[in-house]
JSON list of C-alpha atoms and ligand atoms in Angstrom, two decimals:
[
{"chain": "A", "resi": 1, "resn": "MET", "atom": "CA", "xyz": [-13.12, -74.24, 122.05]},
{"chain": "A", "resi": 2, "resn": "THR", "atom": "CA", "xyz": [-16.18, -73.79, 123.87]},
{"chain": "A", "resi": 3, "resn": "ASN", "atom": "CA", "xyz": [-18.84, -71.15, 123.70]},
{"chain": "A", "resi": 4, "resn": "PRO", "atom": "CA", "xyz": [-18.50, -69.60, 127.24]},
{"chain": "A", "resi": 5, "resn": "ILE", "atom": "CA", "xyz": [-22.65, -68.29, 126.56]},
{"chain": "A", "resi": 6, "resn": "ASP", "atom": "CA", "xyz": [-25.53, -69.52, 126.22]},
{"chain": "A", "resi": 7, "resn": "PRO", "atom": "CA", "xyz": [-26.91, -69.42, 123.13]},
{"chain": "A", "resi": 8, "resn": "GLY", "atom": "CA", "xyz": [-30.63, -69.83, 124.64]},
{"chain": "A", "resi": 9, "resn": "ASP", "atom": "CA", "xyz": [-29.78, -66.78, 126.79]},
{"chain": "A", "resi": 10, "resn": "LEU", "atom": "CA", "xyz": [-28.74, -64.66, 123.90]},
{"chain": "A", "resi": 11, "resn": "ILE", "atom": "CA", "xyz": [-31.19, -65.20, 121.71]},
{"chain": "A", "resi": 12, "resn": "GLY", "atom": "CA", "xyz": [-34.02, -65.05, 124.46]},
{"chain": "A", "resi": 13, "resn": "GLU", "atom": "CA", "xyz": [-32.57, -61.81, 124.95]},
{"chain": "A", "resi": 14, "resn": "LEU", "atom": "CA", "xyz": [-32.20, -60.94, 121.37]},
{"chain": "A", "resi": 15, "resn": "ARG", "atom": "CA", "xyz": [-35.57, -62.22, 121.10]},
{"chain": "A", "resi": 16, "resn": "ALA", "atom": "CA", "xyz": [-36.41, -59.19, 124.65]},
{"chain": "A", "resi": 17, "resn": "LEU", "atom": "CA", "xyz": [-34.37, -56.35, 122.73]},
{"chain": "A", "resi": 18, "resn": "LEU", "atom": "CA", "xyz": [-36.20, -56.24, 119.32]},
{"chain": "A", "resi": 19, "resn": "ASP", "atom": "CA", "xyz": [-39.42, -56.67, 120.68]},
{"chain": "A", "resi": 20, "resn": "GLY", "atom": "CA", "xyz": [-42.83, -54.60, 119.94]},
{"chain": "A", "resi": 21, "resn": "GLU", "atom": "CA", "xyz": [-39.54, -52.40, 117.93]},
{"chain": "A", "resi": 22, "resn": "PRO", "atom": "CA", "xyz": [-40.11, -52.02, 114.10]},
{"chain": "A", "resi": 23, "resn": "ASP", "atom": "CA", "xyz": [-37.46, -49.39, 113.58]},
{"chain": "A", "resi": 24, "resn": "LEU", "atom": "CA", "xyz": [-34.99, -51.76, 111.65]},
{"chain": "A", "resi": 25, "resn": "VAL", "atom": "CA", "xyz": [-31.59, -49.36, 111.99]},
{"chain": "A", "resi": 26, "resn": "ALA", "atom": "CA", "xyz": [-33.06, -49.09, 115.94]},
{"chain": "A", "resi": 27, "resn": "ASN", "atom": "CA", "xyz": [-32.84, -52.87, 116.16]},
{"chain": "A", "resi": 28, "resn": "ALA", "atom": "CA", "xyz": [-29.32, -53.61, 114.28]},
{"chain": "A", "resi": 29, "resn": "ALA", "atom": "CA", "xyz": [-27.81, -51.05, 116.67]},
{"chain": "A", "resi": 30, "resn": "ASN", "atom": "CA", "xyz": [-29.27, -52.74, 119.46]},
{"chain": "A", "resi": 31, "resn": "THR", "atom": "CA", "xyz": [-28.36, -56.52, 117.79]},
{"chain": "A", "resi": 32, "resn": "ALA", "atom": "CA", "xyz": [-24.66, -55.79, 116.63]},
{"chain": "A", "resi": 33, "resn": "ALA", "atom": "CA", "xyz": [-23.89, -54.35, 120.32]},
{"chain": "A", "resi": 34, "resn": "LEU", "atom": "CA", "xyz": [-25.89, -57.18, 122.43]},
{"chain": "A", "resi": 35, "resn": "ILE", "atom": "CA", "xyz": [-23.37, -59.05, 120.34]},
{"chain": "A", "resi": 36, "resn": "PHE", "atom": "CA", "xyz": [-20.24, -57.19, 120.62]},
{"chain": "A", "resi": 37, "resn": "SER", "atom": "CA", "xyz": [-20.81, -57.25, 124.52]},
{"chain": "A", "resi": 38, "resn": "ARG", "atom": "CA", "xyz": [-21.50, -60.89, 125.13]},
{"chain": "A", "resi": 39, "resn": "VAL", "atom": "CA", "xyz": [-19.46, -62.81, 122.88]},
{"chain": "A", "resi": 40, "resn": "PRO", "atom": "CA", "xyz": [-15.50, -62.96, 123.42]},
{"chain": "A", "resi": 41, "resn": "ARG", "atom": "CA", "xyz": [-12.80, -62.15, 120.45]},
{"chain": "A", "resi": 42, "resn": "LEU", "atom": "CA", "xyz": [-14.14, -60.05, 118.77]},
{"chain": "A", "resi": 43, "resn": "ASN", "atom": "CA", "xyz": [-13.07, -56.72, 117.19]},
{"chain": "A", "resi": 44, "resn": "TRP", "atom": "CA", "xyz": [-15.82, -56.25, 114.56]},
{"chain": "A", "resi": 45, "resn": "ALA", "atom": "CA", "xyz": [-19.86, -57.11, 114.60]},
{"chain": "A", "resi": 46, "resn": "GLY", "atom": "CA", "xyz": [-22.42, -55.57, 112.65]},
{"chain": "A", "resi": 47, "resn": "PHE", "atom": "CA", "xyz": [-25.13, -55.06, 109.72]},
{"chain": "A", "resi": 48, "resn": "TYR", "atom": "CA", "xyz": [-24.68, -54.45, 105.56]},
{"chain": "A", "resi": 49, "resn": "PHE", "atom": "CA", "xyz": [-27.72, -53.81, 104.47]},
{"chain": "A", "resi": 50, "resn": "LEU", "atom": "CA", "xyz": [-29.09, -54.82, 100.68]},
{"chain": "A", "resi": 51, "resn": "ARG", "atom": "CA", "xyz": [-29.14, -51.85, 98.60]},
{"chain": "A", "resi": 52, "resn": "GLY", "atom": "CA", "xyz": [-29.66, -53.02, 94.83]},
{"chain": "A", "resi": 53, "resn": "ALA", "atom": "CA", "xyz": [-26.56, -54.62, 94.10]},
{"chain": "A", "resi": 54, "resn": "VAL", "atom": "CA", "xyz": [-24.82, -53.19, 97.12]},
{"chain": "A", "resi": 55, "resn": "LEU", "atom": "CA", "xyz": [-24.00, -54.21, 100.50]},
{"chain": "A", "resi": 56, "resn": "VAL", "atom": "CA", "xyz": [-24.15, -50.38, 102.38]},
{"chain": "A", "resi": 57, "resn": "VAL", "atom": "CA", "xyz": [-22.69, -50.36, 106.19]},
{"chain": "A", "resi": 58, "resn": "GLY", "atom": "CA", "xyz": [-25.41, -50.39, 108.92]},
{"chain": "A", "resi": 59, "resn": "PRO", "atom": "CA", "xyz": [-25.13, -50.17, 112.79]},
{"chain": "A", "resi": 60, "resn": "PHE", "atom": "CA", "xyz": [-21.77, -52.03, 113.71]},
{"chain": "A", "resi": 61, "resn": "GLN", "atom": "CA", "xyz": [-19.39, -51.94, 117.32]},
{"chain": "A", "resi": 62, "resn": "GLY", "atom": "CA", "xyz": [-15.80, -52.10, 115.83]},
{"chain": "A", "resi": 63, "resn": "LEU", "atom": "CA", "xyz": [-13.22, -49.38, 113.45]},
{"chain": "A", "resi": 64, "resn": "PRO", "atom": "CA", "xyz": [-14.19, -47.53, 111.27]},
{"chain": "A", "resi": 65, "resn": "ALA", "atom": "CA", "xyz": [-15.68, -50.20, 107.53]},
{"chain": "A", "resi": 66, "resn": "CYS", "atom": "CA", "xyz": [-15.99, -49.76, 104.35]},
{"chain": "A", "resi": 67, "resn": "THR", "atom": "CA", "xyz": [-19.13, -48.41, 103.39]},
{"chain": "A", "resi": 68, "resn": "ARG", "atom": "CA", "xyz": [-19.84, -49.84, 100.40]},
{"chain": "A", "resi": 69, "resn": "ILE", "atom": "CA", "xyz": [-19.45, -54.21, 98.83]},
{"chain": "A", "resi": 70, "resn": "PRO", "atom": "CA", "xyz": [-20.97, -54.98, 96.07]},
{"chain": "A", "resi": 71, "resn": "VAL", "atom": "CA", "xyz": [-22.54, -58.11, 95.94]},
{"chain": "A", "resi": 72, "resn": "GLY", "atom": "CA", "xyz": [-20.49, -61.33, 94.62]},
{"chain": "A", "resi": 73, "resn": "GLN", "atom": "CA", "xyz": [-16.97, -58.93, 96.35]},
{"chain": "A", "resi": 74, "resn": "GLY", "atom": "CA", "xyz": [-15.26, -60.04, 99.49]},
{"chain": "A", "resi": 75, "resn": "VAL", "atom": "CA", "xyz": [-16.54, -62.10, 102.25]},
{"chain": "A", "resi": 76, "resn": "CYS", "atom": "CA", "xyz": [-19.19, -59.80, 102.83]},
{"chain": "A", "resi": 77, "resn": "GLY", "atom": "CA", "xyz": [-20.32, -59.67, 99.43]},
{"chain": "A", "resi": 78, "resn": "SER", "atom": "CA", "xyz": [-19.53, -63.62, 98.17]},
{"chain": "A", "resi": 79, "resn": "ALA", "atom": "CA", "xyz": [-22.18, -65.28, 101.59]},
{"chain": "A", "resi": 80, "resn": "ALA", "atom": "CA", "xyz": [-24.84, -62.22, 99.83]},
{"chain": "A", "resi": 81, "resn": "ALA", "atom": "CA", "xyz": [-24.59, -63.81, 95.93]},
{"chain": "A", "resi": 82, "resn": "ARG", "atom": "CA", "xyz": [-24.88, -67.17, 97.79]},
{"chain": "A", "resi": 83, "resn": "GLY", "atom": "CA", "xyz": [-27.29, -66.85, 100.06]},
{"chain": "A", "resi": 84, "resn": "GLU", "atom": "CA", "xyz": [-25.81, -68.86, 103.05]},
{"chain": "A", "resi": 85, "resn": "THR", "atom": "CA", "xyz": [-23.17, -68.49, 105.81]},
{"chain": "A", "resi": 86, "resn": "ILE", "atom": "CA", "xyz": [-19.53, -68.46, 104.95]},
{"chain": "A", "resi": 87, "resn": "VAL", "atom": "CA", "xyz": [-16.96, -69.24, 108.01]},
{"chain": "A", "resi": 88, "resn": "VAL", "atom": "CA", "xyz": [-13.14, -67.80, 107.02]},
{"chain": "A", "resi": 89, "resn": "PRO", "atom": "CA", "xyz": [-11.46, -69.49, 108.76]},
{"chain": "A", "resi": 90, "resn": "ASP", "atom": "CA", "xyz": [-8.05, -67.37, 108.39]},
{"chain": "A", "resi": 91, "resn": "VAL", "atom": "CA", "xyz": [-9.23, -63.65, 105.98]},
{"chain": "A", "resi": 92, "resn": "HIS", "atom": "CA", "xyz": [-5.81, -64.00, 104.62]},
{"chain": "A", "resi": 93, "resn": "ALA", "atom": "CA", "xyz": [-6.09, -67.04, 102.14]},
{"chain": "A", "resi": 94, "resn": "PHE", "atom": "CA", "xyz": [-9.30, -65.72, 101.59]},
{"chain": "A", "resi": 95, "resn": "PRO", "atom": "CA", "xyz": [-9.13, -64.56, 97.90]},
{"chain": "A", "resi": 96, "resn": "GLY", "atom": "CA", "xyz": [-11.01, -60.94, 97.71]},
{"chain": "A", "resi": 97, "resn": "HIS", "atom": "CA", "xyz": [-11.19, -60.71, 101.35]},
{"chain": "A", "resi": 98, "resn": "ILE", "atom": "CA", "xyz": [-11.97, -56.99, 102.17]},
{"chain": "A", "resi": 99, "resn": "ALA", "atom": "CA", "xyz": [-9.18, -55.97, 104.79]},
{"chain": "A", "resi": 100, "resn": "CYS", "atom": "CA", "xyz": [-11.55, -53.22, 107.19]},
{"chain": "A", "resi": 101, "resn": "ASP", "atom": "CA", "xyz": [-9.16, -53.82, 110.51]},
{"chain": "A", "resi": 102, "resn": "SER", "atom": "CA", "xyz": [-5.98, -55.03, 109.98]},
{"chain": "A", "resi": 103, "resn": "ALA", "atom": "CA", "xyz": [-6.19, -56.75, 113.18]},
{"chain": "A", "resi": 104, "resn": "SER", "atom": "CA", "xyz": [-9.06, -59.22, 111.63]},
{"chain": "A", "resi": 105, "resn": "ARG", "atom": "CA", "xyz": [-8.05, -62.91, 111.37]},
{"chain": "A", "resi": 106, "resn": "SER", "atom": "CA", "xyz": [-11.12, -65.03, 110.90]},
{"chain": "A", "resi": 107, "resn": "GLU", "atom": "CA", "xyz": [-14.34, -64.16, 109.99]},
{"chain": "A", "resi": 108, "resn": "ILE", "atom": "CA", "xyz": [-17.85, -65.15, 109.55]},
{"chain": "A", "resi": 109, "resn": "VAL", "atom": "CA", "xyz": [-20.83, -63.75, 107.85]},
{"chain": "A", "resi": 110, "resn": "VAL", "atom": "CA", "xyz": [-24.38, -64.72, 108.17]},
{"chain": "A", "resi": 111, "resn": "PRO", "atom": "CA", "xyz": [-27.29, -63.32, 105.39]},
{"chain": "A", "resi": 112, "resn": "PHE", "atom": "CA", "xyz": [-30.40, -62.60, 106.38]},
{"chain": "A", "resi": 113, "resn": "SER", "atom": "CA", "xyz": [-33.77, -62.33, 105.01]},
{"chain": "A", "resi": 114, "resn": "ILE", "atom": "CA", "xyz": [-37.02, -59.88, 105.42]},
{"chain": "A", "resi": 115, "resn": "GLY", "atom": "CA", "xyz": [-40.39, -61.41, 104.21]},
{"chain": "A", "resi": 116, "resn": "GLY", "atom": "CA", "xyz": [-38.66, -63.74, 102.35]},
{"chain": "A", "resi": 117, "resn": "ARG", "atom": "CA", "xyz": [-36.26, -61.90, 100.49]},
{"chain": "A", "resi": 118, "resn": "LEU", "atom": "CA", "xyz": [-32.59, -61.16, 100.69]},
{"chain": "A", "resi": 119, "resn": "ALA", "atom": "CA", "xyz": [-31.91, -58.12, 103.50]},
{"chain": "A", "resi": 120, "resn": "GLY", "atom": "CA", "xyz": [-28.07, -58.39, 103.69]},
{"chain": "A", "resi": 121, "resn": "VAL", "atom": "CA", "xyz": [-25.68, -59.80, 105.93]},
{"chain": "A", "resi": 122, "resn": "LEU", "atom": "CA", "xyz": [-24.37, -60.40, 109.67]},
{"chain": "A", "resi": 123, "resn": "ASP", "atom": "CA", "xyz": [-20.47, -59.45, 109.91]},
{"chain": "A", "resi": 124, "resn": "ILE", "atom": "CA", "xyz": [-18.47, -61.21, 112.54]},
{"chain": "A", "resi": 125, "resn": "ASP", "atom": "CA", "xyz": [-14.74, -60.68, 113.07]},
{"chain": "A", "resi": 126, "resn": "SER", "atom": "CA", "xyz": [-12.29, -61.83, 115.19]},
{"chain": "A", "resi": 127, "resn": "PRO", "atom": "CA", "xyz": [-8.50, -61.27, 116.02]},
{"chain": "A", "resi": 128, "resn": "GLU", "atom": "CA", "xyz": [-8.00, -64.70, 116.65]},
{"chain": "A", "resi": 129, "resn": "PRO", "atom": "CA", "xyz": [-7.74, -66.83, 114.20]},
{"chain": "A", "resi": 130, "resn": "ASP", "atom": "CA", "xyz": [-9.99, -70.15, 113.24]},
{"chain": "A", "resi": 131, "resn": "ARG", "atom": "CA", "xyz": [-12.48, -68.14, 115.86]},
{"chain": "A", "resi": 132, "resn": "PHE", "atom": "CA", "xyz": [-15.28, -69.45, 114.48]},
{"chain": "A", "resi": 133, "resn": "SER", "atom": "CA", "xyz": [-17.47, -73.19, 115.53]},
{"chain": "A", "resi": 134, "resn": "PRO", "atom": "CA", "xyz": [-20.13, -74.80, 114.64]},
{"chain": "A", "resi": 135, "resn": "ALA", "atom": "CA", "xyz": [-21.53, -73.83, 117.29]},
{"chain": "A", "resi": 136, "resn": "ASP", "atom": "CA", "xyz": [-20.61, -70.56, 116.98]},
{"chain": "A", "resi": 137, "resn": "ARG", "atom": "CA", "xyz": [-22.11, -70.42, 113.26]},
{"chain": "A", "resi": 138, "resn": "ALA", "atom": "CA", "xyz": [-25.64, -71.87, 114.58]},
{"chain": "A", "resi": 139, "resn": "LEU", "atom": "CA", "xyz": [-25.75, -69.12, 116.89]},
{"chain": "A", "resi": 140, "resn": "PHE", "atom": "CA", "xyz": [-24.74, -66.02, 114.90]},
{"chain": "A", "resi": 141, "resn": "GLU", "atom": "CA", "xyz": [-27.65, -68.40, 112.25]},
{"chain": "A", "resi": 142, "resn": "ALA", "atom": "CA", "xyz": [-30.50, -67.77, 114.37]},
{"chain": "A", "resi": 143, "resn": "VAL", "atom": "CA", "xyz": [-29.75, -64.37, 115.67]},
{"chain": "A", "resi": 144, "resn": "ALA", "atom": "CA", "xyz": [-29.84, -63.73, 111.90]},
{"chain": "A", "resi": 145, "resn": "GLN", "atom": "CA", "xyz": [-32.68, -65.32, 112.13]},
{"chain": "A", "resi": 146, "resn": "THR", "atom": "CA", "xyz": [-34.38, -64.03, 114.77]},
{"chain": "A", "resi": 147, "resn": "PHE", "atom": "CA", "xyz": [-33.60, -60.37, 113.35]},
{"chain": "A", "resi": 148, "resn": "GLY", "atom": "CA", "xyz": [-34.36, -61.34, 109.75]},
{"chain": "A", "resi": 149, "resn": "ALA", "atom": "CA", "xyz": [-38.23, -62.49, 111.38]},
{"chain": "A", "resi": 150, "resn": "ALA", "atom": "CA", "xyz": [-38.89, -59.47, 113.34]},
{"chain": "A", "resi": 151, "resn": "HIS", "atom": "CA", "xyz": [-38.87, -57.28, 110.54]},
{"chain": "A", "resi": 152, "resn": "ARG", "atom": "CA", "xyz": [-41.26, -56.26, 107.32]},
{"chain": "A", "resi": 153, "resn": "PRO", "atom": "CA", "xyz": [-40.48, -55.56, 104.46]},
{"chain": "A", "resi": 154, "resn": "ALA", "atom": "CA", "xyz": [-40.21, -51.63, 103.62]},
{"chain": "A", "resi": 155, "resn": "GLU", "atom": "CA", "xyz": [-42.60, -49.88, 101.04]},
{"chain": "B", "resi": 1, "resn": "SME", "atom": "N1", "xyz": [-14.38, -58.64, 105.29]},
{"chain": "B", "resi": 1, "resn": "SME", "atom": "C1", "xyz": [-15.20, -58.66, 105.02]},
{"chain": "B", "resi": 1, "resn": "SME", "atom": "C2", "xyz": [-15.40, -56.37, 104.86]},
{"chain": "B", "resi": 1, "resn": "SME", "atom": "C3", "xyz": [-16.20, -56.22, 105.50]},
{"chain": "B", "resi": 1, "resn": "SME", "atom": "S1", "xyz": [-15.50, -55.75, 107.67]},
{"chain": "B", "resi": 1, "resn": "SME", "atom": "O1", "xyz": [-14.54, -57.17, 107.73]},
{"chain": "B", "resi": 1, "resn": "SME", "atom": "C4", "xyz": [-16.27, -54.89, 108.60]},
{"chain": "B", "resi": 1, "resn": "SME", "atom": "C5", "xyz": [-15.49, -58.69, 103.30]},
{"chain": "B", "resi": 1, "resn": "SME", "atom": "O2", "xyz": [-14.32, -59.56, 103.10]},
{"chain": "B", "resi": 1, "resn": "SME", "atom": "O3", "xyz": [-16.51, -58.19, 102.75]}
]
């Protein structure tokens, strides 16, 4: 499946959105809205922030979601524990997948860091099986990297 959006354009728009604004929640809200409005065939896009050993839901677009996910559980917690992207072509085949929206069929979770430390994950869900291509993975990894690099660690 070709990607109908230009990744360069999306990252350029993201940089413009984040430019000059230090607030993490404001920027996460705009980033989730940018992804959800520009990337087709999604049913959830948003953030979980790392709070100790638990991921707590942050700004997102989509149906209400699980508020807290322990690191190591579900796709989000597994990606956080490994510190690497997880692409799940079929959520029903992922042991421990946490179903927040029963419409979700595939998912990608990308960890992001702030100041060199894991700060949370970007979670994107689709109602379409096997929705996320290697190009999508590269795009969302660039989003997560750009988002993390735009912030300073909290005091
Ligand atoms: N499916 C995720 C939970 C978060 S929702 O998809 C928004 C998981 O297994 O971690």
